């Protein structure tokens, strides 16, 4: 289990114990964190699990691949440290990661 | 006298409208026939294909040959690979009209697609919708308050078309008194893609040229002060599209895409909701007892109706797909209507159920880089309309079977006689 903190756009905080091996998206959905729709079910095809990381967190999880970058271009509030939560796998290395949710999903 | 050898004569396509979905030979199935949708006969044929030939080649149909992709996850798979399966030159089975070869970003691939889309997507992005919601509510309320209680009237014309057209006029800041021109141009464009039109090509071409001229005039009026929040001003302001008007076919393509995208889809979902609730009275009762179900009902309406029946892709290279050999240039039709009835992904897919656990997991908006830009706009319009309907009317009663579009691309209604009953 890895501790992840999700922060909604209004500041509401959700601390989640995420299972290693699942995606950040699945961890959010499984723990009833609002603000992530995941319409496509986790195949990097809808951009409704958009999250924004701080620069340390972004460095930790790494750059998005080309497909993900394309989908991030569709999101209404893109930021240089945006990622799609369905493309990030939870592992011990992410312990304490802080994840901000945008006000709106695509 | 000309003689034709018998074995060179192509076999005539089967008339699908008269075929039995259980016994028709698989190779003869042709889902492109507009009759199937005009008479609402397509679903059992799609079920047969999903089970027995989910990736199916129609060599000898009413139109050109094409592949059918019928399963939800297979459609997603093809949409994911946008390099190999291109949106160019068109997203319908038919190639662009030679007379008016307009092109929008829906008929483009990345990277050109991305910059054109980016220039307009914020107009229908959720942040802007909050500003538009009170206006939509006011207009929906006025349309509903004007309905003739006690009389039978056409829901399509009085509500579905009127509301979507008013909304489009707002998004374009289009002269309000001319707004039904938008409907006309939209229908012409949809007709040219649907394979079942009675409109002559001359009329289609003339209508599209009129549209191009009208929007060019609006562009010219706004070019010196493009400060508005309308689509045209946004195009003028955006670095990547500020000269779009100099490329008339791309400018027309952009205008038509924004018109059609916000018109047929929402219009037919508005009508489809009334139809569905009349078919499923228990669901209507659920709704009356719990208005908090409106948002999930809206997603279910969009799935159940599936206003866009398919989108086409073109293979850019020879490739193997789902165990079959696809050739460069082959056309692949991604049947959203079938994907939304795929029982391996959606439980009881034939049923209209307004409180499904995961209602947004449907394929009506497509997936991938071409996913519907206005999806939140569409949902908001439908949600607000149903909130206002439920304030006023206990029952929007279907008085007779609706008349459906004769199109293999737009699944919708041209007439729907109803009567409204107050609480």
Coordinates of C-alpha atoms in Angstrom, one line a residue:
Chain A
X1 CA 0.0 0.0 0.0
X2 CA 1.2 3.5 -0.9
X3 CA -0.2 6.7 0.6
X4 CA -1.5 9.1 -2.1
X5 CA -3.2 12.5 -1.4
X6 CA -5.8 13.7 -3.8
X7 CA -6.8 17.4 -3.6
X8 CA -10.0 18.6 -5.3
X9 CA -10.1 22.0 -6.9
X10 CA -12.0 23.4 -3.9
X11 CA -9.2 22.2 -1.6
X12 CA -11.0 19.1 -0.2
X13 CA -8.3 16.5 0.6
X14 CA -8.6 12.8 0.3
X15 CA -5.8 10.5 1.7
X16 CA -5.9 7.2 0.0
X17 CA -4.0 3.9 0.7
X18 CA -3.5 2.8 -2.9
X19 CA -2.6 -0.8 -3.9
X20 CA 0.6 -1.1 -5.7
X21 CA 0.2 -2.2 -9.3
X22 CA -3.1 -0.5 -9.9
X23 CA -3.3 2.8 -11.7
X24 CA -3.7 6.1 -9.9
X25 CA -7.1 6.4 -11.7
X26 CA -8.3 3.1 -10.2
X27 CA -7.0 4.1 -6.8
X28 CA -9.1 7.3 -7.0
X29 CA -12.2 5.6 -8.3
X30 CA -11.9 2.7 -5.8
X31 CA -11.7 5.2 -2.9
X32 CA -14.6 7.3 -4.1
X33 CA -12.5 10.4 -4.8
X34 CA -14.7 12.7 -6.8
X35 CA -13.6 14.6 -9.9
X36 CA -12.2 11.7 -11.9
X37 CA -14.7 10.3 -14.5
X38 CA -12.5 7.8 -16.4
X39 CA -15.1 7.4 -19.1
X40 CA -13.0 5.1 -21.2
X41 CA -12.1 2.8 -18.3
X42 CA -8.4 3.4 -18.3
X43 CA -7.1 3.1 -21.9
X44 CA -5.8 6.7 -22.4
X45 CA -8.6 7.5 -24.7
X46 CA -10.9 10.1 -23.1
X47 CA -8.8 12.4 -20.9
X48 CA -11.3 12.5 -18.1
X49 CA -8.8 11.4 -15.4
X50 CA -6.7 14.5 -15.8
X51 CA -4.5 15.3 -12.8
X52 CA -1.9 17.9 -12.0
X53 CA 1.2 17.2 -10.1
X54 CA 3.8 19.4 -8.4
X55 CA 7.2 19.6 -10.0
X56 CA 8.7 17.0 -7.7
X57 CA 5.8 14.6 -8.3
X58 CA 6.0 15.1 -12.0
X59 CA 9.7 14.3 -12.0
X60 CA 9.0 11.2 -10.0
X61 CA 6.3 9.8 -12.3
X62 CA 8.0 11.0 -15.5
X63 CA 6.9 12.4 -18.8
X64 CA 3.7 11.3 -20.6
X65 CA 4.2 9.2 -23.8
X66 CA 3.1 10.6 -27.2
X67 CA -0.5 9.2 -27.1
X68 CA -1.1 10.6 -23.6
X69 CA 0.3 13.9 -24.6
X70 CA -2.2 14.0 -27.5
X71 CA -5.0 13.3 -25.2
X72 CA -3.8 15.9 -22.6
X73 CA -4.1 18.5 -25.4
X74 CA -7.9 18.0 -25.3
X75 CA -8.2 18.8 -21.6
X76 CA -9.7 22.2 -20.6
X77 CA -7.1 23.1 -18.0
X78 CA -3.8 21.7 -19.2
X79 CA -0.6 22.5 -17.2
X80 CA 3.0 21.7 -17.8
X81 CA 2.8 19.0 -15.0
X82 CA -0.5 17.4 -16.2
X83 CA -0.8 13.7 -16.5
X84 CA -3.6 11.2 -17.0
X85 CA -4.1 9.1 -13.8
X86 CA -4.9 6.0 -15.8
X87 CA -1.3 5.9 -17.2
X88 CA 0.5 6.0 -13.8
X89 CA 1.1 2.8 -11.9
X90 CA 1.1 3.0 -8.1
X91 CA 4.3 1.8 -6.5
X92 CA 6.4 2.3 -3.3
X93 CA 8.3 5.0 -5.1
X94 CA 5.1 7.2 -5.1
X95 CA 4.7 7.2 -1.3
X96 CA 3.3 10.5 -0.2
X97 CA 2.5 11.8 -3.8
X98 CA 0.2 14.8 -3.9
X99 CA -2.2 14.8 -6.8
X100 CA -4.3 17.9 -7.6
X101 CA -7.6 17.5 -9.5
X102 CA -8.7 20.2 -12.1
X103 CA -12.0 21.9 -11.7
X104 CA -13.3 20.3 -14.9
X105 CA -12.6 17.2 -16.9
X106 CA -12.7 17.0 -20.7
Chain B
X1 CA -26.5 -5.1 -79.4
X2 CA -24.4 -5.3 -76.2
X3 CA -24.3 -8.6 -74.5
X4 CA -23.0 -9.1 -71.0
X5 CA -21.7 -12.4 -69.9
X6 CA -23.6 -13.7 -66.9
X7 CA -20.7 -14.4 -64.6
X8 CA -19.4 -10.8 -64.9
X9 CA -22.6 -9.4 -63.6
X10 CA -22.2 -8.4 -60.0
X11 CA -24.7 -10.0 -57.6
X12 CA -27.3 -7.4 -56.7
X13 CA -27.0 -6.3 -53.0
X14 CA -29.6 -7.9 -50.7
X15 CA -32.4 -5.6 -49.7
X16 CA -31.6 -5.5 -46.0
X17 CA -35.0 -4.1 -45.0
X18 CA -36.6 -7.4 -46.2
X19 CA -33.9 -9.7 -44.8
X20 CA -34.2 -11.9 -41.7
X21 CA -31.4 -11.1 -39.3
X22 CA -31.3 -14.7 -38.1
X23 CA -30.8 -16.4 -41.5
X24 CA -29.3 -13.9 -43.9
X25 CA -25.8 -15.2 -45.0
X26 CA -23.1 -13.2 -43.2
X27 CA -21.4 -12.1 -46.4
X28 CA -24.6 -10.5 -47.6
X29 CA -25.1 -8.2 -44.5
X30 CA -24.8 -4.6 -45.5
X31 CA -25.2 -2.2 -42.6
X32 CA -24.8 0.9 -44.9
X33 CA -28.4 0.8 -46.2
X34 CA -30.2 3.8 -44.9
X35 CA -33.5 1.9 -44.9
X36 CA -32.3 0.0 -41.9
X37 CA -32.3 3.2 -39.8
X38 CA -35.3 4.8 -41.2
X39 CA -37.3 1.7 -40.1
X40 CA -35.3 1.0 -37.0
X41 CA -34.3 -2.5 -38.1
X42 CA -30.5 -2.4 -37.6
X43 CA -30.0 -3.7 -34.0
X44 CA -30.7 -7.4 -34.6
X45 CA -28.3 -7.4 -37.5
X46 CA -25.6 -5.8 -35.4
X47 CA -26.2 -8.4 -32.7
X48 CA -25.6 -11.1 -35.3
X49 CA -22.4 -9.5 -36.4
X50 CA -21.1 -9.0 -32.9
X51 CA -21.5 -12.7 -32.2
X52 CA -20.6 -14.3 -35.5
X53 CA -18.5 -11.8 -37.5
X54 CA -17.5 -8.9 -35.3
X55 CA -15.0 -7.6 -37.9
X56 CA -16.9 -8.0 -41.1
X57 CA -16.3 -7.1 -44.7
X58 CA -19.2 -6.0 -46.9
X59 CA -17.9 -6.4 -50.5
X60 CA -21.2 -6.0 -52.3
X61 CA -23.4 -3.5 -50.7
X62 CA -25.6 -0.7 -51.8
X63 CA -22.5 1.6 -51.8
X64 CA -18.8 1.0 -51.8
X65 CA -17.1 -1.9 -50.0
X66 CA -16.3 -1.4 -46.3
X67 CA -15.3 -3.1 -43.1
X68 CA -17.6 -3.1 -40.1
X69 CA -16.1 -2.9 -36.6
X70 CA -19.0 -3.8 -34.3
X71 CA -17.6 -4.5 -30.8
X72 CA -17.0 -1.7 -28.2
X73 CA -13.4 -2.6 -27.4
X74 CA -12.5 -3.2 -31.0
X75 CA -13.8 0.3 -31.9
X76 CA -11.7 1.8 -29.1
X77 CA -8.7 -0.1 -30.5
X78 CA -9.1 1.3 -34.0
X79 CA -9.6 4.8 -32.6
X80 CA -6.5 4.6 -30.6
X81 CA -4.3 4.0 -33.7
X82 CA -5.0 7.3 -35.5
X83 CA -1.8 7.0 -37.6
X84 CA -2.8 3.7 -39.2
X85 CA -6.6 4.5 -39.3
X86 CA -7.0 8.0 -40.6
X87 CA -9.9 10.4 -40.5
X88 CA -8.9 11.8 -43.9
X89 CA -10.5 12.5 -46.3
X90 CA -13.9 12.0 -44.6
X91 CA -15.6 10.4 -41.7
X92 CA -18.5 9.1 -43.6
X93 CA -18.5 6.3 -46.1
X94 CA -18.7 8.8 -48.9
X95 CA -15.8 10.9 -50.1
X96 CA -16.1 14.7 -49.9
X97 CA -18.4 16.4 -52.5
X98 CA -16.3 17.4 -55.5
X99 CA -18.3 20.5 -55.9
X100 CA -17.7 21.8 -52.4
X101 CA -14.7 19.8 -50.9
X102 CA -14.8 21.3 -47.5
X103 CA -12.5 20.0 -44.8
X104 CA -12.7 20.4 -41.0
X105 CA -10.5 19.2 -38.2
X106 CA -12.7 16.1 -37.9
X107 CA -11.5 15.2 -41.3
X108 CA -7.8 15.8 -40.4
X109 CA -5.3 13.9 -38.5
X110 CA -2.8 15.2 -35.9
X111 CA -0.9 17.5 -35.8
X112 CA -3.0 19.8 -38.0
X113 CA -6.2 18.5 -36.3
X114 CA -4.8 19.5 -32.9
X115 CA -4.2 23.2 -33.6
X116 CA -7.5 23.8 -35.3
X117 CA -9.4 22.0 -32.5
X118 CA -7.5 23.9 -29.8
X119 CA -8.6 27.2 -31.3
X120 CA -12.3 26.6 -30.6
X121 CA -12.6 24.0 -27.9
X122 CA -12.7 26.4 -25.0
X123 CA -16.0 27.8 -26.3
X124 CA -17.7 24.5 -25.2
X125 CA -15.3 23.7 -22.4
X126 CA -16.9 23.3 -18.9
X127 CA -15.6 26.6 -17.6
X128 CA -17.6 28.5 -20.2
X129 CA -20.7 26.3 -19.8
X130 CA -21.3 27.7 -16.3
X131 CA -21.7 31.1 -17.9
X132 CA -24.1 29.7 -20.6
X133 CA -26.3 27.6 -18.3
X134 CA -28.6 30.4 -17.1
X135 CA -29.2 31.5 -20.7
X136 CA -30.0 27.9 -21.8
X137 CA -32.3 27.5 -18.8
X138 CA -34.2 30.7 -19.7
X139 CA -34.6 29.7 -23.3
X140 CA -35.6 26.1 -22.5
X141 CA -38.2 27.5 -20.1
X142 CA -39.6 29.8 -22.7
X143 CA -39.8 27.1 -25.3
X144 CA -41.6 24.8 -22.8
X145 CA -44.0 27.5 -21.6
X146 CA -45.1 28.2 -25.2
X147 CA -46.2 24.6 -25.8
X148 CA -49.9 24.0 -26.5
X149 CA -51.0 22.0 -23.5
X150 CA -53.8 19.6 -24.5
X151 CA -53.0 19.6 -28.2
X152 CA -50.9 17.1 -30.2
X153 CA -47.8 18.8 -31.6
X154 CA -44.4 17.9 -33.1
X155 CA -41.8 17.6 -30.3
X156 CA -39.0 17.6 -32.9
X157 CA -39.8 21.0 -34.4
X158 CA -41.1 22.8 -31.3
X159 CA -38.5 21.6 -28.8
X160 CA -35.6 19.6 -30.1
X161 CA -34.8 21.7 -33.2
X162 CA -35.8 25.0 -31.6
X163 CA -33.6 24.6 -28.5
X164 CA -30.5 23.3 -30.3
X165 CA -30.8 26.0 -33.0
X166 CA -31.1 28.8 -30.4
X167 CA -28.0 27.4 -28.7
X168 CA -26.0 27.3 -31.9
X169 CA -27.1 30.9 -32.7
X170 CA -25.7 31.9 -29.3
X171 CA -22.4 30.1 -29.7
X172 CA -21.8 31.8 -33.1
X173 CA -23.5 35.0 -32.1
X174 CA -25.5 34.4 -35.3
X175 CA -28.4 36.8 -36.2
X176 CA -31.2 35.3 -34.2
X177 CA -33.9 35.8 -36.8
X178 CA -31.9 33.8 -39.4
X179 CA -31.2 30.9 -37.0
X180 CA -33.1 28.3 -38.9
X181 CA -30.6 28.7 -41.7
X182 CA -28.2 26.9 -39.3
X183 CA -30.6 24.0 -39.1
X184 CA -30.9 24.0 -42.9
X185 CA -27.2 24.0 -43.5
X186 CA -26.7 21.3 -40.8
X187 CA -29.3 19.1 -42.4
X188 CA -27.8 19.5 -45.8
X189 CA -24.4 18.5 -44.5
X190 CA -25.8 15.5 -42.6
X191 CA -27.8 14.5 -45.7
X192 CA -24.7 14.5 -47.9
X193 CA -23.1 12.0 -45.5
X194 CA -26.1 9.8 -44.8
X195 CA -26.7 8.0 -48.1
X196 CA -30.5 8.4 -48.0
X197 CA -31.1 12.0 -49.1
X198 CA -33.6 13.2 -51.6
X199 CA -31.9 16.5 -51.9
X200 CA -30.1 17.1 -55.2
X201 CA -26.4 17.7 -55.3
X202 CA -27.0 21.1 -56.8
X203 CA -29.2 22.1 -53.8
X204 CA -26.6 20.8 -51.4
X205 CA -23.8 22.6 -53.1
X206 CA -25.8 25.8 -53.3
X207 CA -26.7 25.6 -49.6
X208 CA -23.1 25.1 -48.6
X209 CA -21.9 28.0 -50.7
X210 CA -24.6 30.2 -49.1
X211 CA -23.3 29.1 -45.7
X212 CA -19.7 29.9 -46.6
X213 CA -20.8 33.4 -47.8
X214 CA -22.9 34.1 -44.7
X215 CA -20.1 33.2 -42.3
X216 CA -17.5 35.0 -44.4
X217 CA -19.7 38.1 -44.0
X218 CA -19.8 37.6 -40.2
X219 CA -16.0 37.1 -40.1
X220 CA -15.5 40.4 -42.0
X221 CA -17.8 42.2 -39.7
X222 CA -15.9 41.0 -36.6
X223 CA -12.3 41.0 -37.9
X224 CA -11.5 44.5 -36.6
X225 CA -13.0 43.8 -33.1
X226 CA -12.9 40.1 -32.4
X227 CA -13.4 40.5 -28.6
X228 CA -16.6 38.3 -28.4
X229 CA -16.8 34.9 -26.9
X230 CA -18.4 33.5 -30.1
X231 CA -16.8 30.8 -32.3
X232 CA -16.0 33.3 -35.1
X233 CA -14.3 35.8 -32.9
X234 CA -12.3 33.0 -31.3
X235 CA -11.1 31.8 -34.7
X236 CA -10.0 35.3 -35.6
X237 CA -8.2 35.7 -32.3
X238 CA -6.4 32.4 -32.4
X239 CA -2.9 32.4 -33.9
X240 CA -3.4 29.1 -35.8
X241 CA -6.7 30.1 -37.4
X242 CA -6.6 33.9 -37.8
X243 CA -6.2 33.4 -41.6
X244 CA -8.6 30.6 -41.9
X245 CA -11.0 32.6 -44.0
X246 CA -8.4 32.8 -46.7
X247 CA -8.8 29.0 -47.2
X248 CA -12.5 28.9 -48.0
X249 CA -13.0 25.1 -47.9
X250 CA -11.3 24.8 -44.5
X251 CA -13.2 27.8 -43.2
X252 CA -16.5 26.3 -44.4
X253 CA -15.4 22.9 -43.0
X254 CA -14.9 24.5 -39.6
X255 CA -18.2 26.3 -39.6
X256 CA -20.1 23.2 -40.8
X257 CA -18.4 21.0 -38.2
X258 CA -19.4 23.3 -35.4
X259 CA -22.9 23.6 -36.7
X260 CA -23.5 19.9 -37.3
X261 CA -21.6 18.9 -34.2
X262 CA -24.0 20.9 -32.0
X263 CA -27.1 20.2 -33.9
X264 CA -28.1 16.6 -35.0
X265 CA -26.6 15.0 -32.0
X266 CA -28.3 17.1 -29.3
X267 CA -31.5 17.4 -31.3
X268 CA -31.9 13.7 -31.6
X269 CA -31.0 13.0 -28.0
X270 CA -33.7 15.5 -26.9
X271 CA -36.2 13.6 -29.0
X272 CA -34.7 10.2 -28.2
X273 CA -35.2 10.9 -24.4
X274 CA -38.9 11.4 -24.9
X275 CA -39.2 8.2 -27.0
X276 CA -37.2 6.1 -24.5
X277 CA -39.2 7.2 -21.5
X278 CA -42.4 6.3 -23.3
X279 CA -41.0 2.9 -24.1
X280 CA -39.9 2.3 -20.5
X281 CA -42.7 3.7 -18.3
X282 CA -41.0 2.2 -15.2
X283 CA -38.0 4.4 -15.8
X284 CA -40.2 7.4 -16.3
X285 CA -41.7 6.7 -12.9
X286 CA -38.2 6.4 -11.4
X287 CA -37.4 9.8 -12.8
X288 CA -40.6 11.4 -11.4
X289 CA -39.7 10.0 -8.0
X290 CA -36.1 11.1 -8.0
X291 CA -35.0 14.1 -10.1
X292 CA -31.4 13.5 -8.9
X293 CA -31.3 10.8 -11.6
X294 CA -31.4 13.4 -14.4
X295 CA -27.6 13.5 -15.0
X296 CA -27.3 9.8 -15.2
X297 CA -30.4 9.6 -17.3
X298 CA -28.8 12.1 -19.7
X299 CA -25.8 9.8 -20.3
X300 CA -28.1 6.9 -20.7
X301 CA -30.2 8.8 -23.3
X302 CA -27.1 9.5 -25.3
X303 CA -26.0 5.9 -25.2
X304 CA -29.4 4.4 -25.9
X305 CA -30.1 6.8 -28.7
X306 CA -26.6 6.9 -30.2
X307 CA -27.3 9.9 -32.4
X308 CA -24.2 9.3 -34.6
X309 CA -24.4 5.7 -35.9
X310 CA -20.8 5.4 -37.1
X311 CA -17.6 7.1 -37.9
X312 CA -15.3 6.1 -40.8
X313 CA -11.6 5.5 -40.8
X314 CA -9.3 4.8 -43.7
X315 CA -6.4 2.4 -43.5
X316 CA -3.1 4.2 -44.4
X317 CA -1.2 0.9 -44.9
X318 CA -1.7 -2.8 -45.4
X319 CA -2.1 -4.3 -42.0
X320 CA -3.5 -7.3 -40.1
X321 CA -6.4 -6.3 -37.9
X322 CA -8.5 -8.7 -35.7
X323 CA -7.0 -11.6 -37.7
X324 CA -7.9 -10.3 -41.1
X325 CA -5.9 -8.6 -43.9
X326 CA -6.8 -5.0 -44.4
X327 CA -5.4 -3.2 -47.4
X328 CA -4.2 0.4 -47.7
X329 CA -7.2 2.6 -48.6
X330 CA -9.8 0.3 -47.1
X331 CA -12.7 2.0 -45.3
X332 CA -13.5 0.9 -41.8
X333 CA -16.9 1.9 -40.3
X334 CA -16.8 2.1 -36.5
X335 CA -20.4 1.3 -35.6
X336 CA -21.1 3.3 -32.4
X337 CA -24.6 2.1 -32.4
X338 CA -23.4 -1.5 -32.2
X339 CA -20.7 -0.7 -29.6
X340 CA -23.3 0.8 -27.4
X341 CA -25.3 -2.5 -27.5
X342 CA -22.2 -4.7 -26.8
X343 CA -23.3 -7.0 -24.1
X344 CA -19.7 -7.9 -23.2
X345 CA -19.2 -4.3 -22.0
X346 CA -22.7 -3.0 -21.1
X347 CA -25.1 -5.1 -19.1
X348 CA -28.6 -5.4 -20.6
X349 CA -27.6 -3.0 -23.4
X350 CA -30.9 -3.1 -25.2
X351 CA -32.6 -1.7 -22.1
X352 CA -33.0 1.9 -21.2
X353 CA -32.0 2.2 -17.5
X354 CA -31.7 5.7 -16.1
X355 CA -29.7 4.7 -13.0
X356 CA -26.9 2.6 -14.5
X357 CA -23.8 2.4 -12.2
X358 CA -21.3 3.8 -14.8
X359 CA -23.5 5.7 -17.2
X360 CA -20.7 7.7 -19.0
X361 CA -19.0 4.5 -20.1
X362 CA -20.6 4.6 -23.6
X363 CA -19.2 5.1 -27.0
X364 CA -21.5 7.8 -28.5
X365 CA -18.9 10.5 -28.1
X366 CA -16.1 8.3 -29.6
X367 CA -12.8 7.9 -27.9
X368 CA -9.3 9.2 -28.6
X369 CA -8.1 12.5 -30.2
X370 CA -11.4 12.9 -32.1
X371 CA -13.6 12.4 -29.0
X372 CA -16.6 14.8 -29.1
X373 CA -15.4 18.3 -28.2
X374 CA -18.9 19.4 -27.1
X375 CA -19.7 16.4 -24.9
X376 CA -20.2 18.5 -21.7
X377 CA -22.1 21.1 -23.6
X378 CA -24.5 18.4 -24.9
X379 CA -25.0 16.9 -21.4
X380 CA -25.6 20.3 -19.9
X381 CA -28.3 21.2 -22.5
X382 CA -30.1 17.9 -22.0
X383 CA -29.8 18.1 -18.2
X384 CA -31.2 21.7 -18.0
X385 CA -34.0 20.8 -20.5
X386 CA -35.1 17.8 -18.4
X387 CA -34.9 19.8 -15.2
X388 CA -37.3 22.3 -16.8
X389 CA -39.5 19.7 -18.3
X390 CA -40.0 17.9 -15.0
X391 CA -40.9 21.2 -13.3
X392 CA -43.8 21.6 -15.7
X393 CA -45.0 18.3 -17.1
X394 CA -45.9 15.1 -15.4
X395 CA -45.8 13.3 -18.8
X396 CA -44.7 14.0 -22.3
X397 CA -46.8 11.5 -24.0
X398 CA -45.9 9.9 -27.4
X399 CA -49.1 10.0 -29.5
X400 CA -47.9 8.0 -32.4
X401 CA -44.7 6.3 -33.7
X402 CA -42.1 8.9 -34.7
X403 CA -40.8 9.4 -38.3
X404 CA -37.1 8.6 -38.5
X405 CA -34.3 9.9 -40.6
X406 CA -33.4 8.1 -43.7
X407 CA -29.6 8.1 -43.0
X408 CA -27.0 5.6 -42.2
X409 CA -25.1 8.1 -40.1
X410 CA -27.6 10.2 -38.1
X411 CA -29.9 8.2 -35.9
X412 CA -32.8 10.4 -35.2
X413 CA -36.3 11.7 -35.8
X414 CA -37.9 14.1 -38.2
X415 CA -41.3 14.0 -36.5
X416 CA -42.5 13.0 -33.1
X417 CA -46.2 13.7 -32.2
X418 CA -46.6 14.2 -28.5
X419 CA -49.0 15.7 -26.0
X420 CA -47.8 17.3 -22.7
X421 CA -49.6 16.8 -19.4
X422 CA -49.2 19.2 -16.5
X423 CA -48.7 17.9 -13.0

